[in-house]
Coordinates of C-alpha atoms and ligand atoms in Angstrom, one line a residue:
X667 CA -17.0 -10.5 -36.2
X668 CA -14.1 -11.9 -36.3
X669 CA -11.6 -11.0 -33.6
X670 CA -7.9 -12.1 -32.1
X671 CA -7.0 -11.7 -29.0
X672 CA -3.4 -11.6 -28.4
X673 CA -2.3 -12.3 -24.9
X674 CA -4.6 -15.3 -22.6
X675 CA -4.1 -14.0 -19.1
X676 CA -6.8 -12.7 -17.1
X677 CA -7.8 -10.3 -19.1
X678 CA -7.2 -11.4 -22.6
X679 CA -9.2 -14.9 -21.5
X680 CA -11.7 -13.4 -20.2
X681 CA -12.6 -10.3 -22.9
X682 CA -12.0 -13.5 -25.6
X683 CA -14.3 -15.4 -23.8
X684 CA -16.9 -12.7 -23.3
X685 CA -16.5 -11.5 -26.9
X686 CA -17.0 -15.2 -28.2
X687 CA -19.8 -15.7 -25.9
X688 CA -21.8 -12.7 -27.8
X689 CA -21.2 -14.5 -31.6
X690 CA -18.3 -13.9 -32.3
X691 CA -15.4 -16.1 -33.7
X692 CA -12.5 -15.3 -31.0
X693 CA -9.1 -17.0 -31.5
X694 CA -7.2 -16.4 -28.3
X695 CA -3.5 -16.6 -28.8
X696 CA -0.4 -16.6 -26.3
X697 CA 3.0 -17.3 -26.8
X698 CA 3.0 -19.7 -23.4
X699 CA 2.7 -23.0 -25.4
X700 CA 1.5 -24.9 -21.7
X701 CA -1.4 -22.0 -21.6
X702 CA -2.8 -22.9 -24.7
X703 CA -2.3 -26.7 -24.7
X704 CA -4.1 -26.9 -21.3
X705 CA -7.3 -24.4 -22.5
X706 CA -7.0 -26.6 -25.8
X707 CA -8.0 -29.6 -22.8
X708 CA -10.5 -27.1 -21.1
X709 CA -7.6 -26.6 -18.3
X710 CA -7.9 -23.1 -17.3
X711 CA -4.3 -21.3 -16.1
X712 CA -6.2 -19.0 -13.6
X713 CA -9.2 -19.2 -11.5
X714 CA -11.7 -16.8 -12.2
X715 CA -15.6 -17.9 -11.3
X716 CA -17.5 -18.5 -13.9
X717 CA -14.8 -18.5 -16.6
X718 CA -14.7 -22.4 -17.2
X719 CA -18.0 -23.0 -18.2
X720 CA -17.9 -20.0 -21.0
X721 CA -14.7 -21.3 -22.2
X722 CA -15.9 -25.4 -22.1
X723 CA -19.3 -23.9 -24.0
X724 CA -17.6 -21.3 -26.3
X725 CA -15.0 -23.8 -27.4
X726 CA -17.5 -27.0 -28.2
X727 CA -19.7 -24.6 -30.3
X728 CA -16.9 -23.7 -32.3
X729 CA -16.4 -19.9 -31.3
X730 CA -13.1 -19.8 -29.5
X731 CA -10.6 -21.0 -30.6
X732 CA -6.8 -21.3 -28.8
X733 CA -3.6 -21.1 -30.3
X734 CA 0.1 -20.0 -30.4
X735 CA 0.3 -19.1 -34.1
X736 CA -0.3 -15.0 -33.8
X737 CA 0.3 -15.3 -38.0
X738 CA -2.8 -17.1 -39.1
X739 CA -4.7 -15.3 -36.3
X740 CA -3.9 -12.1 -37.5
X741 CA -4.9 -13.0 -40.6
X742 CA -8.3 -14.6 -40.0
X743 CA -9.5 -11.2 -37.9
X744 CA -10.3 -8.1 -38.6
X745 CA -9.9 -6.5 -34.4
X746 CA -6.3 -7.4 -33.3
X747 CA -6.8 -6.9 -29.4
X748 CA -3.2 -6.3 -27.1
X749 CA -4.2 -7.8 -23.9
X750 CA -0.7 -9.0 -23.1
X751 CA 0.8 -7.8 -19.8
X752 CA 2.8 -4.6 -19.3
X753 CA 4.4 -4.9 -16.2
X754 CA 6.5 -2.2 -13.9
X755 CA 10.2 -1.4 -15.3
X756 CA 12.9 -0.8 -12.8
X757 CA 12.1 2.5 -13.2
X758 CA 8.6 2.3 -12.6
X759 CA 7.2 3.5 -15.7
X760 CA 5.1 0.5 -17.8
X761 CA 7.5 -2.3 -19.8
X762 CA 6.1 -1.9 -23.0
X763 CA 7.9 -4.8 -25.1
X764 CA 5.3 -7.3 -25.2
X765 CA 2.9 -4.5 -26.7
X766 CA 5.4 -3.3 -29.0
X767 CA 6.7 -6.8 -29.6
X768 CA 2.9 -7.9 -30.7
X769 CA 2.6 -4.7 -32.7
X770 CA 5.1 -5.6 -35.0
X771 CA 4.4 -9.5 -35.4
X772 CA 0.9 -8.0 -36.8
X773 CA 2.9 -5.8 -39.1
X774 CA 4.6 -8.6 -40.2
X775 CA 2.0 -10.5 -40.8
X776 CA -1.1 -8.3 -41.6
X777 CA -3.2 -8.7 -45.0
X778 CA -5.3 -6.5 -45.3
X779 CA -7.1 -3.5 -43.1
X780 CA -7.2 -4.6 -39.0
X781 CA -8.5 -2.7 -36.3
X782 CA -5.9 -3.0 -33.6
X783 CA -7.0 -2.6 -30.4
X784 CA -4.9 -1.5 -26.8
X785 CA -6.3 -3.6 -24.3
X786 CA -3.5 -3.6 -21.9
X787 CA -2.9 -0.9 -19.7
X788 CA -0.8 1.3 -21.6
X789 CA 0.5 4.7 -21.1
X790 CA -0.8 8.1 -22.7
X791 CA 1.4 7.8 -26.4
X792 CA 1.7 4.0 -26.5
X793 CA -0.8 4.0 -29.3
X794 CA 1.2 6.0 -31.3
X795 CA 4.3 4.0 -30.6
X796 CA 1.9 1.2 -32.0
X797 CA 1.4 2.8 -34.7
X798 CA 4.7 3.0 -35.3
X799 CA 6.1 -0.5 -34.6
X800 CA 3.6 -2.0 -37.1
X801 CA 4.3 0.7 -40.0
X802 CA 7.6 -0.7 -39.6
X803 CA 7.3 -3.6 -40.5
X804 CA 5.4 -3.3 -43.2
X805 CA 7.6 -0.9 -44.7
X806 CA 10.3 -3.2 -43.9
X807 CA 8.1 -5.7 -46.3
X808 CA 7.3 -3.4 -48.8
X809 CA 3.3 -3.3 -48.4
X810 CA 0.8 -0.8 -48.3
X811 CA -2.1 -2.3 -45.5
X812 CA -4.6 0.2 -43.6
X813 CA -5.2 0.0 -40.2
X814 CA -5.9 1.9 -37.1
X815 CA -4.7 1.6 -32.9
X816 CA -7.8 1.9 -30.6
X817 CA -7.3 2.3 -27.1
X818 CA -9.8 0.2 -25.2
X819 CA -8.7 0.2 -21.8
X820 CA -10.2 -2.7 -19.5
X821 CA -11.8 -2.3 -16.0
X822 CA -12.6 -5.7 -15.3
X823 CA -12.4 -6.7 -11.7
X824 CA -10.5 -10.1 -10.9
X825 CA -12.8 -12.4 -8.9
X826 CA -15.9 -10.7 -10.6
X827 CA -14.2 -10.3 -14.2
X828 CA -17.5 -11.8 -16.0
X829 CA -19.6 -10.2 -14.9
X830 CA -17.8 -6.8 -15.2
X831 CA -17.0 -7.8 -18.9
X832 CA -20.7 -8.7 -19.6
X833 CA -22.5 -6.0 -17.7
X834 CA -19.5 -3.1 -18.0
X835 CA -20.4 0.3 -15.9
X836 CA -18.5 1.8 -19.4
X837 CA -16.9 0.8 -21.7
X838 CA -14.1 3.1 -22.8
X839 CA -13.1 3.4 -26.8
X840 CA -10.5 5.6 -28.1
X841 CA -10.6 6.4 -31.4
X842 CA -9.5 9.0 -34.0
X843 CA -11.4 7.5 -36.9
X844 CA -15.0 7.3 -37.3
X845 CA -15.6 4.2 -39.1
X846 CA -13.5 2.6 -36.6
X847 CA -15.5 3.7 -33.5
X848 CA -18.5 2.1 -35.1
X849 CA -17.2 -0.9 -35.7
X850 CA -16.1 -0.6 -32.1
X851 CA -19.6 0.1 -31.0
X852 CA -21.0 -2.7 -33.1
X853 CA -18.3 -5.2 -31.3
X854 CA -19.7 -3.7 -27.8
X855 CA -23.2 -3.6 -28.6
X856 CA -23.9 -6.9 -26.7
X857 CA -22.7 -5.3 -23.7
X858 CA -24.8 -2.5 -23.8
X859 CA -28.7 -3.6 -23.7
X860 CA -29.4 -2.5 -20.6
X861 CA -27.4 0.9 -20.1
X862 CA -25.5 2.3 -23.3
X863 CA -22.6 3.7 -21.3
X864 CA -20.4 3.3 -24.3
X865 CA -17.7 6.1 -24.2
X866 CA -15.8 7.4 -27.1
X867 CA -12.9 9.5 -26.8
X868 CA -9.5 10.6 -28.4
X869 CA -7.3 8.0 -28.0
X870 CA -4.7 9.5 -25.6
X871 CA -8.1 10.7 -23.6
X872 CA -8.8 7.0 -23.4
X873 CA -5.4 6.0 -22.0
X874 CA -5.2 8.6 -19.8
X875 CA -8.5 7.3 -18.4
X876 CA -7.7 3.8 -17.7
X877 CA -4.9 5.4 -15.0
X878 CA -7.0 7.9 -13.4
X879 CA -9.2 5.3 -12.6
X880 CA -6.9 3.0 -11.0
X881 CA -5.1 5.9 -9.4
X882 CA -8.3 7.5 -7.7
X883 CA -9.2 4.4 -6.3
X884 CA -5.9 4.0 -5.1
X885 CA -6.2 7.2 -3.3
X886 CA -9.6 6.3 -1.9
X887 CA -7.6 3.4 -0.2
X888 CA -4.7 5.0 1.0
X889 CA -6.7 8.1 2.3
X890 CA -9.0 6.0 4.4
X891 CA -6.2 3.9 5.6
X892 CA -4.3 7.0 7.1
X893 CA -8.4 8.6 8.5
X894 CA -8.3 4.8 10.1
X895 CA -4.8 5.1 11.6
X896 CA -5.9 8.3 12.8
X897 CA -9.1 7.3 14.1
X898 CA -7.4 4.7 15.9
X899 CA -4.7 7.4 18.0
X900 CA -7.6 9.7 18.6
X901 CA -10.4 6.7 20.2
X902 CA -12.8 6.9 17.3
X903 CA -14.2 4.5 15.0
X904 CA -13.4 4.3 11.2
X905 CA -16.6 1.9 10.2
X906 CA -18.5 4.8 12.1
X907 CA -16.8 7.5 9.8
X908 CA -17.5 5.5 6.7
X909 CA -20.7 5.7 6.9
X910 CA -20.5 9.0 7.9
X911 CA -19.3 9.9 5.1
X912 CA -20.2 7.3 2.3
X913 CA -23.9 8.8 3.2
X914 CA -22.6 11.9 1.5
X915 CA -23.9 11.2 -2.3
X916 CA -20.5 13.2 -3.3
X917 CA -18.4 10.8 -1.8
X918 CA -20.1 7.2 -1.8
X919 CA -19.4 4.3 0.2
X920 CA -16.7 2.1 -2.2
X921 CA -13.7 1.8 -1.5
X922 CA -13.5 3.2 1.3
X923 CA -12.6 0.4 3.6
X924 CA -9.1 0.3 5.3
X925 CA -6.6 -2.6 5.9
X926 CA -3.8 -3.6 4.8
X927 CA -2.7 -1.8 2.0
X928 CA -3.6 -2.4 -1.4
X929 CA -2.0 -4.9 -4.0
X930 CA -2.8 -7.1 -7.0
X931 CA -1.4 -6.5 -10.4
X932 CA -2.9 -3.2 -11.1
X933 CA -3.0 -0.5 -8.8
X934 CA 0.8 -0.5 -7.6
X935 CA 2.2 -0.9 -11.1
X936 CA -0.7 1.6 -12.2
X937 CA 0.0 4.1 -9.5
X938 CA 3.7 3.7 -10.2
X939 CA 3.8 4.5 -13.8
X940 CA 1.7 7.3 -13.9
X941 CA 3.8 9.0 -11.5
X942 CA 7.0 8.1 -14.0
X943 CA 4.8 9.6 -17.1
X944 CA 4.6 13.1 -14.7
X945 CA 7.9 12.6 -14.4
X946 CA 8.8 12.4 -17.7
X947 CA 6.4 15.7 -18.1
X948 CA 8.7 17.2 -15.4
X949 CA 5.4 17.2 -13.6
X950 CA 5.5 16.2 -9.5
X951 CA 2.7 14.4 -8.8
X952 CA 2.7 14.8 -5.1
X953 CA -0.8 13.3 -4.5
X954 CA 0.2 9.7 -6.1
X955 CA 3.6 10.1 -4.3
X956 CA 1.9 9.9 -1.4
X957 CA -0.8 7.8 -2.4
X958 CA 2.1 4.9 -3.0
X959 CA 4.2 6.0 0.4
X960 CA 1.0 5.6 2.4
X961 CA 0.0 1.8 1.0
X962 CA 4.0 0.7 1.3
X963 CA 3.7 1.5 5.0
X964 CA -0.1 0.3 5.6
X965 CA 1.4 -3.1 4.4
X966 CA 3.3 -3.7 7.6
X967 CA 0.2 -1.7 10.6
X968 CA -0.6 -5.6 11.4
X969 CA 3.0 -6.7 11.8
X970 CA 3.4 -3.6 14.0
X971 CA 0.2 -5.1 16.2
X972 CA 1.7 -8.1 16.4
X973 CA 5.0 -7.0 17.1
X974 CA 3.7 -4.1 20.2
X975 CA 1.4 -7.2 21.5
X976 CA 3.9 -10.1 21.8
X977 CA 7.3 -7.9 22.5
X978 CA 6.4 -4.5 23.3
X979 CA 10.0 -3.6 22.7
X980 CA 10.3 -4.6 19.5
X981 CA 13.8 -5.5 17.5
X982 CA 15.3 -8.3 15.8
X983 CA 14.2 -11.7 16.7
X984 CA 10.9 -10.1 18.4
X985 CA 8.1 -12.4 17.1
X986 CA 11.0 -16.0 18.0
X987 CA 9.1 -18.8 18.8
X988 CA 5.5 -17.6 18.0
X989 CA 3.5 -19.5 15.2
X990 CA 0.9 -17.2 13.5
X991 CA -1.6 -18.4 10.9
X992 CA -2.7 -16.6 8.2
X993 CA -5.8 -16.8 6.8
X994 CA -5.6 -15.2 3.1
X995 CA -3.1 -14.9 0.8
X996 CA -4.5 -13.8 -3.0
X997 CA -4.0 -10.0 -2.9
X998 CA -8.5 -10.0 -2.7
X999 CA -10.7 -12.8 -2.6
X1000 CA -12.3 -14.7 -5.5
X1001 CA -8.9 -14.7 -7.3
X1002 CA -5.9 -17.1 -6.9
X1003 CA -3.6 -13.9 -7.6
X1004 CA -0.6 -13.0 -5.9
X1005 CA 0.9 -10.3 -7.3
X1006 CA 2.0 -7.5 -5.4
X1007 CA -0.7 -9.0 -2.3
X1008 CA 0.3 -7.0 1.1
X1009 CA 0.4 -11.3 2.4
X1010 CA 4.1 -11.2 0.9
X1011 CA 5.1 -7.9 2.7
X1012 CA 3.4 -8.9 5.7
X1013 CA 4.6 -13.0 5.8
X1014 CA 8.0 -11.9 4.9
X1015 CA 8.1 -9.5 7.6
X1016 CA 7.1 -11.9 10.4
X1017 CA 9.6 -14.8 9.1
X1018 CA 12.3 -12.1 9.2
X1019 CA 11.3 -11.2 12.6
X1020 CA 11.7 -14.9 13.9
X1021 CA 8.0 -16.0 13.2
X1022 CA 6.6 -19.5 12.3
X1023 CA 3.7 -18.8 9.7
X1024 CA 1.0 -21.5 8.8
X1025 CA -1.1 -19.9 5.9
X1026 CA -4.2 -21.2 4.3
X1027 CA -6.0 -19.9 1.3
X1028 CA -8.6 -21.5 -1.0
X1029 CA -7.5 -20.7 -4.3
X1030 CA -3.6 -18.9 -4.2
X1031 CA -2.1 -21.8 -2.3
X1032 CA 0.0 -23.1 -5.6
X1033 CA 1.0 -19.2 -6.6
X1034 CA 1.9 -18.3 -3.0
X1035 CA 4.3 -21.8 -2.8
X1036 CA 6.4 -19.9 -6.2
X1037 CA 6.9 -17.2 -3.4
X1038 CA 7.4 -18.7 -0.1
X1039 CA 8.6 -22.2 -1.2
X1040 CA 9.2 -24.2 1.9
X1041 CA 9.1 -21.4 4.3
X1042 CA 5.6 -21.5 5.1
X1043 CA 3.6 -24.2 5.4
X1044 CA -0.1 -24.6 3.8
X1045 CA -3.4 -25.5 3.4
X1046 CA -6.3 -25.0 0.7
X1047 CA -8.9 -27.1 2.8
X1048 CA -9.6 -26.7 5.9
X1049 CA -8.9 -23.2 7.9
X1050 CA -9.3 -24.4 11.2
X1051 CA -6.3 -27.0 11.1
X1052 CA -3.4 -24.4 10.8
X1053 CA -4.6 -23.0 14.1
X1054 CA -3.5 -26.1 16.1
X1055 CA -1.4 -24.6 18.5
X1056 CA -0.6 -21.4 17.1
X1057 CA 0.2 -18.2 19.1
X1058 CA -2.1 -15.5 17.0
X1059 CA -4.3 -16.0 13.8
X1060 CA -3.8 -12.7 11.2
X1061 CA -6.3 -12.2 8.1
X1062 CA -5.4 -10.5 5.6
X1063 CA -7.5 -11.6 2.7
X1064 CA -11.2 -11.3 3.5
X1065 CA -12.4 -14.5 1.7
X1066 CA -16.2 -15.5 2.5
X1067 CA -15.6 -18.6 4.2
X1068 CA -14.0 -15.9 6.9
X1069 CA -16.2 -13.5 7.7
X1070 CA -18.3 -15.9 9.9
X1071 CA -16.5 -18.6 11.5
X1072 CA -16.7 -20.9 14.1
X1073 CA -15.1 -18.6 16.8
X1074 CA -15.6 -21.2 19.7
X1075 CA -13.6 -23.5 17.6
X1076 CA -10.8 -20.8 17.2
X1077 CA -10.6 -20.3 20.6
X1078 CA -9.9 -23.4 21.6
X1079 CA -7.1 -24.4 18.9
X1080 CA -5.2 -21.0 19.1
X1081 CA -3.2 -20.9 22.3
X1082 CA -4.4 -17.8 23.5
X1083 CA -7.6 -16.2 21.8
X1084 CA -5.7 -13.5 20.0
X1085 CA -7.0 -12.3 16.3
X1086 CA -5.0 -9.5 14.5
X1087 CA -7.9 -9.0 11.7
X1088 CA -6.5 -6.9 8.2
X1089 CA -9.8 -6.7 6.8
X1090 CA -12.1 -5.9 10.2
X1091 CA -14.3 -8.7 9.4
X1092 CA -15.5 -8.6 13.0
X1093 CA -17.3 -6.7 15.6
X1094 CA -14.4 -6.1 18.1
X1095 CA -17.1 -5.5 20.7
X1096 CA -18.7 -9.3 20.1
X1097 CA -15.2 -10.4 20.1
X1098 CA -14.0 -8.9 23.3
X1099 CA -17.3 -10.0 24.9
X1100 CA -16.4 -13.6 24.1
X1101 CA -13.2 -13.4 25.1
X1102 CA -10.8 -12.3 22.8
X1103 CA -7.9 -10.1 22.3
X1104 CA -8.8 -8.7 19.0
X1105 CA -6.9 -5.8 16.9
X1106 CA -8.3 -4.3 13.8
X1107 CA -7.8 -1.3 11.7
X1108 CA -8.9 2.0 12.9
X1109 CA -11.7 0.8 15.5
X1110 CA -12.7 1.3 19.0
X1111 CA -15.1 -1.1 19.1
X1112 CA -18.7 1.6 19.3
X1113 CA -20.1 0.1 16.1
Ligands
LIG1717 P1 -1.3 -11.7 -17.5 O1 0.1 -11.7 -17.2 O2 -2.3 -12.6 -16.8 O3 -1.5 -12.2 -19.1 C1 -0.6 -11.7 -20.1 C2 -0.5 -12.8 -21.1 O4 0.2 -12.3 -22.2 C3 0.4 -14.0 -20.6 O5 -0.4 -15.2 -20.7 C4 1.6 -14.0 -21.5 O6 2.1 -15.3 -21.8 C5 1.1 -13.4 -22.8 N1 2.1 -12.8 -23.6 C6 3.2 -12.0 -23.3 N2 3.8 -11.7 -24.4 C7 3.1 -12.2 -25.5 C8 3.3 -12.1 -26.9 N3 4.4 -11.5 -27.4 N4 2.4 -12.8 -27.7 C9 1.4 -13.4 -27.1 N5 1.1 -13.5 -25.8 C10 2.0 -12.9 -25.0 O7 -1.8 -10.2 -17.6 P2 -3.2 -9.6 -17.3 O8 -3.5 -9.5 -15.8 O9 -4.2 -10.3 -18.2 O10 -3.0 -8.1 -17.8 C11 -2.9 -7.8 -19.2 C12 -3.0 -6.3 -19.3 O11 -4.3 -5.8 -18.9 C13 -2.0 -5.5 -18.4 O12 -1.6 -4.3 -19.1 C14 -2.9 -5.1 -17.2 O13 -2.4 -3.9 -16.6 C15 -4.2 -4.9 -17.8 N6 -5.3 -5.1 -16.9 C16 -5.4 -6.1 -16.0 C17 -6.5 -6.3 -15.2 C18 -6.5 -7.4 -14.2 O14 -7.3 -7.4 -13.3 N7 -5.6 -8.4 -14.3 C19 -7.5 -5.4 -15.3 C20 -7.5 -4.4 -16.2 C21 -6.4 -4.2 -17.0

């Protein structure tokens, strides 16, 4: 088939690459005329494993194609996907004029019947204003072309986005026209050899979905970040409890790990403008209310540790003269993403509160210096360096080359063996027995 994809971050790349990948012709398009000239060169914009090599192999074999000229693409395909971003308004609810924008540059420029697809995360009725935008313009040009808006909402996780795209646990289509949904299914069918889990829907069904997702894992998060906090004033353990209760086949064990507070570019924005639609619905969503209250404040539980274990009292100025190095700053591992990562609540928090931060990260170093500038200082090599000296190390991203370090060789480069560990990487009763002070979330240490 022949398919445009209109938008080349993480997720447009990726579903362009992946569709491409299965045969089909993909022209990925962005208006960022530095995205496209670099994947022209086979310079990827974001890091994503794996990605590279499908674009090198898709490109030399003449299946994807990259470019910044949304008329001729839109008039070589037949599936128009949106994958361009739709980020929070000041309000909260989802920014919807790069969707609409793109909607009525393929009015403008459409030929003949297209399929035009909603990959974005878009909110229940966007399809319809998509509709809309590209009727438009072709009234506005006097032509008479068919088409139809899909909503095909995408679940891909950044860091394991390939794989997720290839081997989907669903793939979600809605669509109000038959012969559409099978062309949909033939586009998918790829995808689908080893489980069909192919799901068609109405389309505001489909939208709706795509936020119900995001928001029950988000409350998954937040619940089991407040069960930890509890845990923690009442002397129990929180691992203990998740397995406790992950063992119930009604519950499950994912995502149910506590920290510090979730981030990335979905979930907040995600949570946020589902609670504006309710709004608009005159609907109080009290859960998601919560749900986002509960994260906000999770964000600053390890600047609190810090804060009771240096200066007890607390107050302006209570973390002066104390380096801290981070390990982590992408809002998860495998990803060099930054958006809305609990390391900018939590860094900001200990520079305002007098702190010196040394952060090192393998992948977001470049991103987090657009934040932080020359505030912090960095490394994307070697972890053990920013410990030099320092008063405390924090982790708050659990990247692999973490989870088992050389602890001896912390010890001795910190100034005193303190670790105030976001993502309870260790066992705090191996840690106390050699020799450090170590605070985690929600454990006593049994497990
Ligand atoms: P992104 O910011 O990485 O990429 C969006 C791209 O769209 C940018 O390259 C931008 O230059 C381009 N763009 C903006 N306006 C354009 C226009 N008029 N024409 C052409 N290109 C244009 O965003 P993303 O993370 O890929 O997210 C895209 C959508 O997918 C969002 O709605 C997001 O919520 C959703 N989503 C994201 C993820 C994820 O993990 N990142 C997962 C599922 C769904």
């Amino acid at each position: 088939m022949k398919i445009c994809v209109i938008g080349s971050g993480y997720v447009g790349l990726v579903a362009g690459t992946c569709f491409a990948e299965s045969g089909n012709t993909v022209i990925c398009v962005d208006v960022n005329q530095e995205k496209i000239e670099g994947l022209k060169e086979g310079i990827l914009p974001i890091y994503e494993p794996g990605l590279k090599e499908l674009v090198l192999r898709n490109s030399s074999e003449g299946r994807l194609f990259f470019s910044t000229d949304l008329a001729s693409a839109v008039k070589e395909s037949l599936i128009c996907f949106i994958a361009v971003g739709t980020p929070p308004g000041e309000d909260g609810s989802a920014d919807l004029q790069h969707v609409i924008a793109v909607a009525r540059e393929i009015g403008r420029n459409m030929d003949g019947f297209k399929i035009i697809v909603d990959k974005s995360t878009v909110p229940v009725g966007t399809a319809e204003k998509v509709r809309r935008a590209t009727q438009e313009e072709l009234d506005r040009r006097g032509v008479s072309h068919e088409f139809d808006v899909v909503s095909n909402p995408e679940f891909l996780k950044e860091g394991a986005a390939i794989d997720d795209f290839m081997k989907p646990d669903r793939v979600v289509i809605g669509a109000d026209n038959v012969r559409t949904a099978e062309i949909m299914k033939e586009l998918y069918s790829p995808f689908m050899r080893k489980t069909n889990r192919l799901i068609v829907m109405d389309v505001k069904s489909a939208e709706m979905t795509k936020y119900a997702a995001n928001a029950m894992l988000a409350t998954r998060i937040s619940f089991m970040n407040q069960i930890a906090n509890l845990c923690e004033r009442m002397g129990a353990d929180v691992a203990a409890v998740r397995e406790g209760i992950g063992s119930d086949s009604r519950i499950g064990y994912d995502f149910l790990f506590p920290g510090v507070g979730y981030g990335g570019s979905c979930f907040p924005k995600d949570v946020k403008a589902l609670i504006k639609t309710a709004d608009e619905c005159n609907y109080d969503f009290v859960l998601l209310n919560a749900v986002e209250e509960v994260n906000e404040r999770q964000k600053k539980v390890l600047v609190d540790k810090m804060v009771a274990h240096f200066s007890p009292g607390g107050g302006a100025g209570s973390l002066a003269g104390k380096t801290i190095a981070v390990w982590g700053l992408s809002f998860k591992p495998r990803t060099d993403d930054m958006r809305e990562a609990p390391s900018i609540v939590i860094i900001e928090s200990l520079l305002e509160l007098g702190a010196t931060v040394r952060a090192h990260d393998p992948e977001a170093v470049k991103e987090a210096k657009k934040i932080f500038g020359d505030r912090i200082t960095y490394t994307s090599t070697n972890q053990y360096e920013i410990l030099n000296g320092a008063d405390a190390l924090a982790i708050i991203t659990e990247w692999n080359e973490y989870r088992n370090p050389d602890f001896e060789r912390i010890g001795a480069s910190l100034s005193a063996p303190v670790i105030f560990d976001g993502r309870n990487l260790y066992n705090p009763r191996r840690m106390r027995d050699i020799g450090f002070t170590y605070h985690s979330i929600g454990r006593n240490g049994s497990s």
